[in-house]
Amino acid sequence: SQKIEQNSEALNIQEGKTATLTCNYTNYSPAYLQWYRQDPGRGPVFLLLIRENEKEKRKERLKVTFDTTLKQSLFHITASQPADSATYLCARGGTALIFGKGTTLSVSS
Amino acid sequence: DAGITQSPRHKVTETGTPVTLRCHQTENHRYMYWYRQDPGHGLRLIHYSYGVKDTDKGEVSDGYSVSRSKTEDFLLTLESATSSQTSVYFCAISESASGESSTDTQYFGPGTRLTVL
């Protein structure tokens, strides 16, 4: 079956460090991957979309990479801040988006 | 929340009762979705709509029905609620669902927390 997996349920880092979150997909070659942020008690919010022919995409302190050989996308937050603490979801397109289970990032000061 | 409202925001009901959740959008987007989110399972698609009166099943559609009589409204009905349907329900909208376009980006409502006793 087509799967999208975020291997880490939780990631704890110190303020100022770079957080790296992983998204893997199997049995499918998505034309793009999307990343969303979800805060407790709220709906997910779109952050970035990266296409298969784009190796890297940036938005302020966020960077996403797409490696079609490894079937993997990495999501980086540089100079992380406590306000970055949230759950981050990876999703792949199709008739409807299929989401990974998410990685909960905690940034401590 | 991108012009998306959900009602009610919280509901407690008893097993066996019917429940209807409403999603309303002001963005005129063609696609609307209902998800449930549970610990350990993430977001799972229940049903989606690709136009007025056009709907299709998602991954976890058993026990749920939907209707869309107007572009702006998408209703999710639990015909006879069960405790396993206790969850947080999110509505989402998108302009497209091609799997190839940036307009596939989804915008989510604030969610409805449903408890079935």
PDB file of C-alpha atoms in Angstrom:
ATOM      1  CA  SER A   1       0.000   0.000   0.000  1.00  0.00           C
ATOM      2  CA  GLN A   2       1.051   3.586  -0.479  1.00  0.00           C
ATOM      3  CA  LYS A   3       2.412   4.931   2.744  1.00  0.00           C
ATOM      4  CA  ILE A   4       3.772   8.170   4.059  1.00  0.00           C
ATOM      5  CA  GLU A   5       5.641   7.867   7.301  1.00  0.00           C
ATOM      6  CA  GLN A   6       7.142  10.243   9.793  1.00  0.00           C
ATOM      7  CA  ASN A   7       9.476   8.078  11.766  1.00  0.00           C
ATOM      8  CA  SER A   8       9.833  10.178  14.886  1.00  0.00           C
ATOM      9  CA  GLU A   9       6.810  10.825  17.049  1.00  0.00           C
ATOM     10  CA  ALA A  10       8.664  13.381  19.136  1.00  0.00           C
ATOM     11  CA  LEU A  11      11.788  15.500  18.850  1.00  0.00           C
ATOM     12  CA  ASN A  12      13.247  17.573  21.671  1.00  0.00           C
ATOM     13  CA  ILE A  13      15.908  20.195  20.964  1.00  0.00           C
ATOM     14  CA  GLN A  14      17.396  23.276  22.563  1.00  0.00           C
ATOM     15  CA  GLU A  15      16.659  26.805  21.434  1.00  0.00           C
ATOM     16  CA  GLY A  16      18.974  27.984  18.704  1.00  0.00           C
ATOM     17  CA  LYS A  17      19.649  24.534  17.293  1.00  0.00           C
ATOM     18  CA  THR A  18      18.424  23.210  13.948  1.00  0.00           C
ATOM     19  CA  ALA A  19      15.503  20.816  14.063  1.00  0.00           C
ATOM     20  CA  THR A  20      15.358  18.183  11.325  1.00  0.00           C
ATOM     21  CA  LEU A  21      12.193  16.180  10.737  1.00  0.00           C
ATOM     22  CA  THR A  22      11.916  13.237   8.351  1.00  0.00           C
ATOM     23  CA  CYS A  23       9.137  12.107   6.027  1.00  0.00           C
ATOM     24  CA  ASN A  24       9.424   8.876   4.029  1.00  0.00           C
ATOM     25  CA  TYR A  25       7.111   7.504   1.373  1.00  0.00           C
ATOM     26  CA  THR A  26       6.793   4.013  -0.080  1.00  0.00           C
ATOM     27  CA  ASN A  27       5.102   2.392  -3.065  1.00  0.00           C
ATOM     28  CA  TYR A  28       4.373   5.771  -4.570  1.00  0.00           C
ATOM     29  CA  SER A  29       6.137   8.576  -6.383  1.00  0.00           C
ATOM     30  CA  PRO A  30       4.383  11.787  -5.374  1.00  0.00           C
ATOM     31  CA  ALA A  31       4.588  14.790  -7.634  1.00  0.00           C
ATOM     32  CA  TYR A  32       4.969  16.897  -4.504  1.00  0.00           C
ATOM     33  CA  LEU A  33       5.016  16.788  -0.725  1.00  0.00           C
ATOM     34  CA  GLN A  34       3.465  19.324   1.605  1.00  0.00           C
ATOM     35  CA  TRP A  35       4.344  20.246   5.165  1.00  0.00           C
ATOM     36  CA  TYR A  36       1.870  21.538   7.719  1.00  0.00           C
ATOM     37  CA  ARG A  37       2.120  22.809  11.284  1.00  0.00           C
ATOM     38  CA  GLN A  38      -0.478  21.970  13.911  1.00  0.00           C
ATOM     39  CA  ASP A  39      -0.747  23.625  17.299  1.00  0.00           C
ATOM     40  CA  PRO A  40      -2.685  21.970  20.147  1.00  0.00           C
ATOM     41  CA  GLY A  41      -6.422  22.399  19.757  1.00  0.00           C
ATOM     42  CA  ARG A  42      -6.174  23.870  16.266  1.00  0.00           C
ATOM     43  CA  GLY A  43      -6.329  22.700  12.682  1.00  0.00           C
ATOM     44  CA  PRO A  44      -3.189  22.149  10.592  1.00  0.00           C
ATOM     45  CA  VAL A  45      -1.749  25.151   8.770  1.00  0.00           C
ATOM     46  CA  PHE A  46       0.075  24.867   5.452  1.00  0.00           C
ATOM     47  CA  LEU A  47       3.774  25.764   5.508  1.00  0.00           C
ATOM     48  CA  LEU A  48       5.564  24.626   2.378  1.00  0.00           C
ATOM     49  CA  LEU A  49       5.130  22.572  -0.771  1.00  0.00           C
ATOM     50  CA  ILE A  50       8.058  21.003  -2.615  1.00  0.00           C
ATOM     51  CA  ARG A  51       7.806  19.378  -6.027  1.00  0.00           C
ATOM     52  CA  GLU A  52       9.697  16.271  -7.075  1.00  0.00           C
ATOM     53  CA  ASN A  53      11.891  18.269  -9.446  1.00  0.00           C
ATOM     54  CA  GLU A  54      12.815  20.744  -6.698  1.00  0.00           C
ATOM     55  CA  LYS A  55      15.705  19.633  -4.534  1.00  0.00           C
ATOM     56  CA  GLU A  56      15.223  22.312  -1.920  1.00  0.00           C
ATOM     57  CA  LYS A  57      12.807  25.020  -0.938  1.00  0.00           C
ATOM     58  CA  ARG A  58      13.143  27.755   1.691  1.00  0.00           C
ATOM     59  CA  LYS A  59      10.848  30.068   3.561  1.00  0.00           C
ATOM     60  CA  GLU A  60      12.419  32.252   6.222  1.00  0.00           C
ATOM     61  CA  ARG A  61      13.934  29.829   8.786  1.00  0.00           C
ATOM     62  CA  LEU A  62      12.304  26.801   7.158  1.00  0.00           C
ATOM     63  CA  LYS A  63      13.946  24.559   4.576  1.00  0.00           C
ATOM     64  CA  VAL A  64      12.517  21.482   2.898  1.00  0.00           C
ATOM     65  CA  THR A  65      14.390  18.979   0.738  1.00  0.00           C
ATOM     66  CA  PHE A  66      13.052  16.243  -1.525  1.00  0.00           C
ATOM     67  CA  ASP A  67      15.208  13.240  -2.373  1.00  0.00           C
ATOM     68  CA  THR A  68      13.440  10.976  -4.868  1.00  0.00           C
ATOM     69  CA  THR A  69      16.237   8.405  -4.672  1.00  0.00           C
ATOM     70  CA  LEU A  70      15.855   7.974  -0.926  1.00  0.00           C
ATOM     71  CA  LYS A  71      12.071   8.546  -1.173  1.00  0.00           C
ATOM     72  CA  GLN A  72      12.410  11.071   1.589  1.00  0.00           C
ATOM     73  CA  SER A  73      11.738  14.687   2.473  1.00  0.00           C
ATOM     74  CA  LEU A  74      13.569  16.506   5.248  1.00  0.00           C
ATOM     75  CA  PHE A  75      12.108  19.533   7.007  1.00  0.00           C
ATOM     76  CA  HIS A  76      14.551  21.830   8.773  1.00  0.00           C
ATOM     77  CA  ILE A  77      13.925  24.693  11.176  1.00  0.00           C
ATOM     78  CA  THR A  78      17.076  26.713  11.733  1.00  0.00           C
ATOM     79  CA  ALA A  79      17.713  28.816  14.842  1.00  0.00           C
ATOM     80  CA  SER A  80      14.746  27.134  16.497  1.00  0.00           C
ATOM     81  CA  GLN A  81      12.673  29.000  19.070  1.00  0.00           C
ATOM     82  CA  PRO A  82      10.227  27.829  21.753  1.00  0.00           C
ATOM     83  CA  ALA A  83       7.449  29.262  19.545  1.00  0.00           C
ATOM     84  CA  ASP A  84       8.342  26.603  16.952  1.00  0.00           C
ATOM     85  CA  SER A  85       7.076  23.922  19.323  1.00  0.00           C
ATOM     86  CA  ALA A  86       4.200  22.184  17.538  1.00  0.00           C
ATOM     87  CA  THR A  87       3.349  19.052  15.599  1.00  0.00           C
ATOM     88  CA  TYR A  88       4.560  19.015  12.013  1.00  0.00           C
ATOM     89  CA  LEU A  89       2.755  16.939   9.414  1.00  0.00           C
ATOM     90  CA  CYS A  90       3.962  15.720   6.055  1.00  0.00           C
ATOM     91  CA  ALA A  91       1.403  15.032   3.304  1.00  0.00           C
ATOM     92  CA  ARG A  92       1.472  13.708  -0.212  1.00  0.00           C
ATOM     93  CA  GLY A  93      -0.977  14.557  -2.936  1.00  0.00           C
ATOM     94  CA  GLY A  94      -3.458  12.456  -4.813  1.00  0.00           C
ATOM     95  CA  THR A  95      -7.246  12.453  -5.031  1.00  0.00           C
ATOM     96  CA  ALA A  96      -6.982  13.748  -1.491  1.00  0.00           C
ATOM     97  CA  LEU A  97      -3.990  14.465   0.665  1.00  0.00           C
ATOM     98  CA  ILE A  98      -2.628  11.581   2.702  1.00  0.00           C
ATOM     99  CA  PHE A  99      -0.983  12.718   5.904  1.00  0.00           C
ATOM    100  CA  GLY A 100       1.733  11.184   8.003  1.00  0.00           C
ATOM    101  CA  LYS A 101       1.079  10.862  11.727  1.00  0.00           C
ATOM    102  CA  GLY A 102       3.237  13.855  12.521  1.00  0.00           C
ATOM    103  CA  THR A 103       6.282  14.671  14.604  1.00  0.00           C
ATOM    104  CA  THR A 104       5.859  16.728  17.762  1.00  0.00           C
ATOM    105  CA  LEU A 105       8.716  19.179  18.153  1.00  0.00           C
ATOM    106  CA  SER A 106       9.541  20.650  21.559  1.00  0.00           C
ATOM    107  CA  VAL A 107      12.060  23.482  21.712  1.00  0.00           C
ATOM    108  CA  SER A 108      13.333  24.274  25.171  1.00  0.00           C
ATOM    109  CA  SER A 109      14.878  27.590  26.167  1.00  0.00           C
TER     110      SER A 109
ATOM    111  CA  ASP B   1      -8.737  29.734   9.533  1.00  0.00           C
ATOM    112  CA  ALA B   2      -9.147  30.803   5.899  1.00  0.00           C
ATOM    113  CA  GLY B   3     -12.891  31.426   5.970  1.00  0.00           C
ATOM    114  CA  ILE B   4     -13.849  28.010   7.309  1.00  0.00           C
ATOM    115  CA  THR B   5     -16.139  27.512  10.265  1.00  0.00           C
ATOM    116  CA  GLN B   6     -17.254  24.326  11.946  1.00  0.00           C
ATOM    117  CA  SER B   7     -20.252  23.844  14.182  1.00  0.00           C
ATOM    118  CA  PRO B   8     -20.630  22.826  16.846  1.00  0.00           C
ATOM    119  CA  ARG B   9     -17.118  23.195  18.255  1.00  0.00           C
ATOM    120  CA  HIS B  10     -17.794  20.774  21.073  1.00  0.00           C
ATOM    121  CA  LYS B  11     -20.464  18.121  21.459  1.00  0.00           C
ATOM    122  CA  VAL B  12     -21.186  15.383  23.939  1.00  0.00           C
ATOM    123  CA  THR B  13     -23.739  12.810  22.922  1.00  0.00           C
ATOM    124  CA  GLU B  14     -24.881   9.337  23.819  1.00  0.00           C
ATOM    125  CA  THR B  15     -24.340   6.087  21.975  1.00  0.00           C
ATOM    126  CA  GLY B  16     -27.004   5.443  19.375  1.00  0.00           C
ATOM    127  CA  THR B  17     -28.002   9.047  18.770  1.00  0.00           C
ATOM    128  CA  PRO B  18     -27.613  10.732  15.384  1.00  0.00           C
ATOM    129  CA  VAL B  19     -25.125  13.586  15.131  1.00  0.00           C
ATOM    130  CA  THR B  20     -24.551  16.110  12.349  1.00  0.00           C
ATOM    131  CA  LEU B  21     -21.469  18.281  12.073  1.00  0.00           C
ATOM    132  CA  ARG B  22     -21.425  21.280   9.773  1.00  0.00           C
ATOM    133  CA  CYS B  23     -18.617  22.831   7.801  1.00  0.00           C
ATOM    134  CA  HIS B  24     -19.109  26.204   6.144  1.00  0.00           C
ATOM    135  CA  GLN B  25     -16.652  27.958   3.817  1.00  0.00           C
ATOM    136  CA  THR B  26     -16.589  31.424   2.312  1.00  0.00           C
ATOM    137  CA  GLU B  27     -13.723  30.747  -0.134  1.00  0.00           C
ATOM    138  CA  ASN B  28     -15.799  29.156  -2.921  1.00  0.00           C
ATOM    139  CA  HIS B  29     -13.353  26.238  -3.103  1.00  0.00           C
ATOM    140  CA  ARG B  30     -14.507  23.207  -5.054  1.00  0.00           C
ATOM    141  CA  TYR B  31     -13.164  20.496  -2.742  1.00  0.00           C
ATOM    142  CA  MET B  32     -14.205  19.889   0.836  1.00  0.00           C
ATOM    143  CA  TYR B  33     -13.024  17.156   3.196  1.00  0.00           C
ATOM    144  CA  TRP B  34     -13.843  15.625   6.542  1.00  0.00           C
ATOM    145  CA  TYR B  35     -11.036  14.128   8.634  1.00  0.00           C
ATOM    146  CA  ARG B  36     -10.883  12.625  12.061  1.00  0.00           C
ATOM    147  CA  GLN B  37      -7.793  12.887  14.216  1.00  0.00           C
ATOM    148  CA  ASP B  38      -6.987  10.407  16.948  1.00  0.00           C
ATOM    149  CA  PRO B  39      -3.832   9.824  19.004  1.00  0.00           C
ATOM    150  CA  GLY B  40      -1.600   7.310  17.285  1.00  0.00           C
ATOM    151  CA  HIS B  41      -3.487   7.502  14.001  1.00  0.00           C
ATOM    152  CA  GLY B  42      -2.996  11.033  12.789  1.00  0.00           C
ATOM    153  CA  LEU B  43      -5.392  12.625  10.339  1.00  0.00           C
ATOM    154  CA  ARG B  44      -7.567  10.138   8.497  1.00  0.00           C
ATOM    155  CA  LEU B  45      -9.899  11.020   5.653  1.00  0.00           C
ATOM    156  CA  ILE B  46     -13.561  10.135   6.185  1.00  0.00           C
ATOM    157  CA  HIS B  47     -15.275  11.530   3.084  1.00  0.00           C
ATOM    158  CA  TYR B  48     -14.625  14.263   0.604  1.00  0.00           C
ATOM    159  CA  SER B  49     -16.605  16.249  -1.940  1.00  0.00           C
ATOM    160  CA  TYR B  50     -15.522  17.461  -5.369  1.00  0.00           C
ATOM    161  CA  GLY B  51     -18.633  19.498  -6.074  1.00  0.00           C
ATOM    162  CA  VAL B  52     -22.242  20.001  -5.137  1.00  0.00           C
ATOM    163  CA  LYS B  53     -23.841  16.585  -4.673  1.00  0.00           C
ATOM    164  CA  ASP B  54     -20.533  14.891  -5.620  1.00  0.00           C
ATOM    165  CA  THR B  55     -18.934  12.976  -2.793  1.00  0.00           C
ATOM    166  CA  ASP B  56     -16.647   9.987  -2.306  1.00  0.00           C
ATOM    167  CA  LYS B  57     -15.430   7.795   0.510  1.00  0.00           C
ATOM    168  CA  GLY B  58     -12.147   8.090   2.289  1.00  0.00           C
ATOM    169  CA  GLU B  59     -10.089   5.695   4.389  1.00  0.00           C
ATOM    170  CA  VAL B  60     -12.487   5.475   7.364  1.00  0.00           C
ATOM    171  CA  SER B  61     -15.977   6.057   5.971  1.00  0.00           C
ATOM    172  CA  ASP B  62     -17.901   3.278   7.747  1.00  0.00           C
ATOM    173  CA  GLY B  63     -20.570   4.712  10.041  1.00  0.00           C
ATOM    174  CA  TYR B  64     -20.464   8.145   8.405  1.00  0.00           C
ATOM    175  CA  SER B  65     -22.427   9.822   5.633  1.00  0.00           C
ATOM    176  CA  VAL B  66     -22.039  13.246   4.051  1.00  0.00           C
ATOM    177  CA  SER B  67     -24.042  15.682   2.005  1.00  0.00           C
ATOM    178  CA  ARG B  68     -23.251  18.790   0.037  1.00  0.00           C
ATOM    179  CA  SER B  69     -26.242  20.676  -1.304  1.00  0.00           C
ATOM    180  CA  LYS B  70     -24.442  24.011  -1.639  1.00  0.00           C
ATOM    181  CA  THR B  71     -20.855  24.896  -2.513  1.00  0.00           C
ATOM    182  CA  GLU B  72     -20.274  26.447   0.882  1.00  0.00           C
ATOM    183  CA  ASP B  73     -21.668  23.717   3.138  1.00  0.00           C
ATOM    184  CA  PHE B  74     -20.501  20.153   3.786  1.00  0.00           C
ATOM    185  CA  LEU B  75     -22.314  18.100   6.402  1.00  0.00           C
ATOM    186  CA  LEU B  76     -21.005  15.015   8.181  1.00  0.00           C
ATOM    187  CA  THR B  77     -23.598  12.727   9.779  1.00  0.00           C
ATOM    188  CA  LEU B  78     -23.084   9.938  12.238  1.00  0.00           C
ATOM    189  CA  GLU B  79     -26.315   7.993  11.838  1.00  0.00           C
ATOM    190  CA  SER B  80     -25.970   6.178  15.149  1.00  0.00           C
ATOM    191  CA  ALA B  81     -22.992   7.378  17.148  1.00  0.00           C
ATOM    192  CA  THR B  82     -20.679   4.867  18.802  1.00  0.00           C
ATOM    193  CA  SER B  83     -17.943   5.373  21.381  1.00  0.00           C
ATOM    194  CA  SER B  84     -15.330   4.568  18.719  1.00  0.00           C
ATOM    195  CA  GLN B  85     -16.392   7.753  16.944  1.00  0.00           C
ATOM    196  CA  THR B  86     -15.207   9.897  19.834  1.00  0.00           C
ATOM    197  CA  SER B  87     -12.614  12.048  18.123  1.00  0.00           C
ATOM    198  CA  VAL B  88     -11.676  15.490  16.873  1.00  0.00           C
ATOM    199  CA  TYR B  89     -13.189  16.170  13.468  1.00  0.00           C
ATOM    200  CA  PHE B  90     -11.615  18.602  11.024  1.00  0.00           C
ATOM    201  CA  CYS B  91     -13.070  20.027   7.878  1.00  0.00           C
ATOM    202  CA  ALA B  92     -10.726  21.174   5.123  1.00  0.00           C
ATOM    203  CA  ILE B  93     -11.065  22.837   1.723  1.00  0.00           C
ATOM    204  CA  SER B  94      -8.922  23.079  -1.388  1.00  0.00           C
ATOM    205  CA  GLU B  95      -9.197  24.518  -4.881  1.00  0.00           C
ATOM    206  CA  SER B  96      -8.067  21.294  -6.517  1.00  0.00           C
ATOM    207  CA  ALA B  97      -7.044  17.712  -5.797  1.00  0.00           C
ATOM    208  CA  SER B  98      -4.992  16.778  -8.816  1.00  0.00           C
ATOM    209  CA  GLY B  99      -1.984  15.445  -6.934  1.00  0.00           C
ATOM    210  CA  GLU B 100       0.189  17.717  -9.013  1.00  0.00           C
ATOM    211  CA  SER B 101      -0.800  21.291  -8.305  1.00  0.00           C
ATOM    212  CA  SER B 102       0.005  23.770  -5.601  1.00  0.00           C
ATOM    213  CA  THR B 103      -3.703  24.544  -5.478  1.00  0.00           C
ATOM    214  CA  ASP B 104      -4.116  21.143  -3.808  1.00  0.00           C
ATOM    215  CA  THR B 105      -3.050  22.898  -0.592  1.00  0.00           C
ATOM    216  CA  GLN B 106      -5.683  22.335   2.065  1.00  0.00           C
ATOM    217  CA  TYR B 107      -7.019  24.877   4.536  1.00  0.00           C
ATOM    218  CA  PHE B 108      -8.445  23.532   7.750  1.00  0.00           C
ATOM    219  CA  GLY B 109     -11.216  24.608  10.044  1.00  0.00           C
ATOM    220  CA  PRO B 110     -10.837  24.873  13.825  1.00  0.00           C
ATOM    221  CA  GLY B 111     -12.171  21.375  14.520  1.00  0.00           C
ATOM    222  CA  THR B 112     -15.076  19.827  16.425  1.00  0.00           C
ATOM    223  CA  ARG B 113     -14.419  17.770  19.522  1.00  0.00           C
ATOM    224  CA  LEU B 114     -17.037  15.017  19.701  1.00  0.00           C
ATOM    225  CA  THR B 115     -17.469  12.776  22.717  1.00  0.00           C
ATOM    226  CA  VAL B 116     -19.791   9.783  22.507  1.00  0.00           C
ATOM    227  CA  LEU B 117     -20.681   8.344  25.920  1.00  0.00           C
TER     228      LEU B 117
END
